[in-house]
Structures are given as structure tokens and as C-alpha cells.
Coordinates of C-alpha atoms in Angstrom, one line a residue:
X1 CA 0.0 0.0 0.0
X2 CA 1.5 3.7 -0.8
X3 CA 2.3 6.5 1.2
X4 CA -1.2 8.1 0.1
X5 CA -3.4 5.3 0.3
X6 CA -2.3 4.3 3.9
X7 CA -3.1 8.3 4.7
X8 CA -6.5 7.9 3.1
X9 CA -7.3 4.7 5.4
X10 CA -6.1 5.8 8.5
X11 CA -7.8 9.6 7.7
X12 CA -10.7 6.8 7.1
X13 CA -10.6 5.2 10.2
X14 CA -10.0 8.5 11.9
X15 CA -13.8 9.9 10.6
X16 CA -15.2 6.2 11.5
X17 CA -14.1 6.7 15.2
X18 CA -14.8 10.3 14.9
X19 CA -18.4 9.3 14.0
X20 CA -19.0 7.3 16.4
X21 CA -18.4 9.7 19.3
X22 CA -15.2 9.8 20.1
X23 CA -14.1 13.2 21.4
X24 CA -10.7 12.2 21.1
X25 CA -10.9 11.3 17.4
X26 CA -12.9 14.4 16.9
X27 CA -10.0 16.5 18.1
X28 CA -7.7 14.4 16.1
X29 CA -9.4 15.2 12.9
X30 CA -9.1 18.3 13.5
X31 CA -5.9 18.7 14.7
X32 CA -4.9 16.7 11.4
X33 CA -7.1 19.1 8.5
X34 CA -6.8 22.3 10.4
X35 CA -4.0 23.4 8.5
X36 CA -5.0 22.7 5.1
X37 CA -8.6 24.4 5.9
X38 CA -6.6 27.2 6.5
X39 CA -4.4 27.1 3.5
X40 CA -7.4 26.5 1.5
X41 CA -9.2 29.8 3.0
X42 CA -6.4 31.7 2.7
X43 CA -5.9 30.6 -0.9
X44 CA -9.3 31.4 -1.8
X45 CA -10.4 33.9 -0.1
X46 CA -7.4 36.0 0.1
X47 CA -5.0 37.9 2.9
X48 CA -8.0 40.0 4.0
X49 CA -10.8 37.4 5.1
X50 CA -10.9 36.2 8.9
X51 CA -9.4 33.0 7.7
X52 CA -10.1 31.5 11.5
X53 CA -13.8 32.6 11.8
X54 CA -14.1 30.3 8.4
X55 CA -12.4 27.4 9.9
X56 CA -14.3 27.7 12.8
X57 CA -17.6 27.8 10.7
X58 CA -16.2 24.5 8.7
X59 CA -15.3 23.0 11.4
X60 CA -18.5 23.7 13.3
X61 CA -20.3 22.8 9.9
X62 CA -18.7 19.6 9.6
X63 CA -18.8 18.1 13.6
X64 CA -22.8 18.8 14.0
X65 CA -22.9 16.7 10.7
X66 CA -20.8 14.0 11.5
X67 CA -22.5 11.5 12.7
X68 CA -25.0 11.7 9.7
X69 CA -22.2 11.9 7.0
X70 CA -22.0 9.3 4.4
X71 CA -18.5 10.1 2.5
X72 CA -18.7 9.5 -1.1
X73 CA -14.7 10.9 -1.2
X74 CA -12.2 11.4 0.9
X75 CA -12.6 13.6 4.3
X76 CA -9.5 15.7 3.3
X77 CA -11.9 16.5 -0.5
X78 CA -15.0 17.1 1.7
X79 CA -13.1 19.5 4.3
X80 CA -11.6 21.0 1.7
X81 CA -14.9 21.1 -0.8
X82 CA -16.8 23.3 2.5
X83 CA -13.4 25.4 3.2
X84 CA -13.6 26.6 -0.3
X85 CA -17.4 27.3 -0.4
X86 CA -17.5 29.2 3.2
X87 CA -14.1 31.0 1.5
X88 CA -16.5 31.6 -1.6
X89 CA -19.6 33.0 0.5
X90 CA -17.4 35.5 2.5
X91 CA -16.1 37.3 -1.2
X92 CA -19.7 37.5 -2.0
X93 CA -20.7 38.9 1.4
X94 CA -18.2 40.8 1.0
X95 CA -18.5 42.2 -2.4
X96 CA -22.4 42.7 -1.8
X97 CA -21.5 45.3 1.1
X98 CA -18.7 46.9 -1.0
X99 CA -21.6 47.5 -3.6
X100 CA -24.1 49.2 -0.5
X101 CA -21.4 50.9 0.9
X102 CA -20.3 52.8 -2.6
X103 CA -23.5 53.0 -3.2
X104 CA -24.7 55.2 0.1
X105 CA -21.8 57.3 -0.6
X106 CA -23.1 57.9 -4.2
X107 CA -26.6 58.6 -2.8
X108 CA -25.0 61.0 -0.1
X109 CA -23.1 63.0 -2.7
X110 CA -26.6 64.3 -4.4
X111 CA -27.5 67.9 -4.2
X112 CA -30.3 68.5 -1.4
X113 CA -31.2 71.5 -3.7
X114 CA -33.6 70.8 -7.0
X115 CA -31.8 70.8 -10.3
X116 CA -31.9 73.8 -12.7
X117 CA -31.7 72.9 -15.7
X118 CA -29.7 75.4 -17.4
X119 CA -26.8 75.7 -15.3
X120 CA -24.4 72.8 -15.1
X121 CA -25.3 71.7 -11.0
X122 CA -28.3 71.0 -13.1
X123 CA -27.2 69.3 -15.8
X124 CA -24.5 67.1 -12.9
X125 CA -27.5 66.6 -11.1
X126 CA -29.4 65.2 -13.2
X127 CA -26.3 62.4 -14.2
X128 CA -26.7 61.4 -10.4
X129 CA -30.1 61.0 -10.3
X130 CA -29.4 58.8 -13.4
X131 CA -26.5 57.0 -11.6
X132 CA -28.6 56.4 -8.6
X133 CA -31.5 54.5 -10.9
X134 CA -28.9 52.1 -12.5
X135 CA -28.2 48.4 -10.8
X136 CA -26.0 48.6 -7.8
X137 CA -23.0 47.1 -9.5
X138 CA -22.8 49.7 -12.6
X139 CA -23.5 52.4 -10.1
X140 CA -20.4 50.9 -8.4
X141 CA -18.2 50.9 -11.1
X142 CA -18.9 53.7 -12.8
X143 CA -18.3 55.6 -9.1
X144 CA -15.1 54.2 -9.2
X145 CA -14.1 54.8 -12.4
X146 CA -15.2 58.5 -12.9
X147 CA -15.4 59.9 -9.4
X148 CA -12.7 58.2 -7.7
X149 CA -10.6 58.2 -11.2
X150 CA -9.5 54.5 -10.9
X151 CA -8.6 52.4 -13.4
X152 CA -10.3 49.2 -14.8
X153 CA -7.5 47.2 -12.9
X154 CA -7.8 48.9 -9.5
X155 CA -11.5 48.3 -10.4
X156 CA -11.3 44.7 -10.6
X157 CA -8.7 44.1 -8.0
X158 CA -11.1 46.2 -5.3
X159 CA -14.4 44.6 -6.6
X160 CA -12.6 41.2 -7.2
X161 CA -13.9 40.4 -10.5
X162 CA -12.3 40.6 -13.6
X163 CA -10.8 43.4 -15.6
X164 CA -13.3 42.2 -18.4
X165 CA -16.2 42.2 -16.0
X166 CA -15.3 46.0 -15.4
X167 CA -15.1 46.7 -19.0
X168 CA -18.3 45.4 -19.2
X169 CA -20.1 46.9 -16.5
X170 CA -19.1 50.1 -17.4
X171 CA -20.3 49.8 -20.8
X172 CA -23.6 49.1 -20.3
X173 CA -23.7 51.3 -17.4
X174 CA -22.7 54.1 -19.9
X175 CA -25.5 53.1 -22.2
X176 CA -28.0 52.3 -19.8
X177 CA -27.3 56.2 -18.7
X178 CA -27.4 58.1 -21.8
X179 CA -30.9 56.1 -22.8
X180 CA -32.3 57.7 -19.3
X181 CA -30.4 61.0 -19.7
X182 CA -32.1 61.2 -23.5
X183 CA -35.8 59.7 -22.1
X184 CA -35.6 63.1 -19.8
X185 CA -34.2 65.1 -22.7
X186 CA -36.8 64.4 -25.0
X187 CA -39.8 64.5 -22.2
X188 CA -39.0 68.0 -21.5
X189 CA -38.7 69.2 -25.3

């Protein structure tokens, strides 16, 4: 038997016992998949994320499911398999209050004052009250890319999506903008 193979039985074994009640073996599985949880959350969700709150959540996860777990793979897959999705859910937390956040600070950079037309205020207003009716994400990027003059890689790399994903935000943000701009245009004409 290899190396790998006798690891896989005894980690095996281990998740048998571990099943079966044994605080001991409990402790020992995780003693023995801590560190590659945490290699795993740090991999995938980057320097930034509370890499031991995940674990904890895994871990806490995977020992109130024990007993009832029928392993179709390996433990060290499964682990691994929930470190990555709990890694994946914190980015999208994450992002999704990124989004709020730039969001309320768009909203809170409006005029209190009605627009006048024929003065520019008017004419800026009226491009925020256009931002503000866009999807949260274009509003996002476009924020970013015109009011905090970033580029489309400081975009991607704050939002964590890609540079392409920017690109294309922005355009349809742009287009979805100068449709409402011109609806309001031609209504007042």
C-alpha cells in the first residue's frame, strides 16, 4: 500500500471513530485538517478574510454533521470542498456590502437643492439622479471609475472580479445612462 493510500485509510478510520463519538478522534481530525482548511481559506479567499472565523464555521459545519455523513470521497476532499465554499460566500458577502457601501456614498453625494436645468449643478444633477436609478453594481463601477478616477484594474482588483467584468459593467452602465439622460431630454422638449 502507498504512502497516500495508507493516509486515506487511517484519515478513514479516523472519521469512522470520529463518528462514532469519540471526542478524542474528533480533536484528532481536526488537529490533522486544520492546517490545510486554513491554507485552503487563505488561498481562496485572500490575505484580508478572517481566515479563523471560516475554519471555525467549517469546522462547526462539519462536527454537527458527523455522525450523519456518508463520504462518497475522501474527508480531506469534503473538508476542503466546505473550506472553499464558506471562502467563496465570504467574497460574495463581502463584495455585496462593498456594492451598499459605494452606493450610500453615491446617494450622499446628491445635491439637497432641485436641479436647474440650465446651469451645469443642473445638468450634474441630473447624471446622479441617473446613476442612482442604475443596478448597484454599474453604479459601483462607474463611481469608481469617474469619481474616484481608478482604473479598470484597481477596479477589478477592489471589486474582485475581472478586468473584463469591469469593462463590461461600465459599458452598459454608460448606455444604460445616456438612454435615461435622452428619455428626460426628449420628455422635457
Amino acid at each position: 500500500m502507498s504512502e497516500h493510500s495508507q493516509m486515506t485509510a487511517s484519515d478513514h478510520q479516523l472519521v469512522i471513530a470520529a463518528q462514532s463519538g469519540s471526542l478524542s478522534a474528533q480533536r484528532d481530525l481536526v488537529r490533522r485538517f486544520h492546517p490545510r482548511v486554513i491554507r485552503c481559506l487563505q488561498y481562496h479567499a485572500g490575505t484580508g478574510a478572517p481566515v479563523e472565523d471560516l475554519a471555525q464555521d467549517c469546522w462547526t459545519a462539519v462536527l454537527s454533521r458527523l455522525q450523519h455523513l456518508e463520504l462518497q470521497v475522501c474527508f480531506n476532499a469534503f473538508i476542503l470542498t466546505i473550506a472553499r465554499r464558506r471562502a467563496i460566500d465570504w467574497i460574495r458577502k463581502e463584495q455585496r456590502h462593498r456594492v451598499r457601501r459605494a452606493s450610500d456614498t453615491l446617494a450622499s453625494d446628491m445635491p439637497a437643492t432641485p436641479p436647474d436645468e440650465n446651469d451645469t449643478e443642473g445638468k450634474l444633477a441630473r447624471i446622479h439622479e441617473g446613476i442612482l436609478q442604475l443596478p448597484a453594481t454599474q453604479r459601483v463601477v462607474l463611481s469608481m471609475f469617474y469619481l474616484e478616477n481608478r482604473c479598470i484594474r484597481e477596479i477589478a482588483e477592489g471589486l474582485q472580479i475581472s478586468e473584463g467584468t469591469v469593462k463590461s459593467r461600465l459599458f452598459h452602465a454608460r448606455e444604460a445612462l445616456k438612454k435615461q439622460l435622452s428619455k428626460k431630454d426628449g420628455g422635457e422638449k
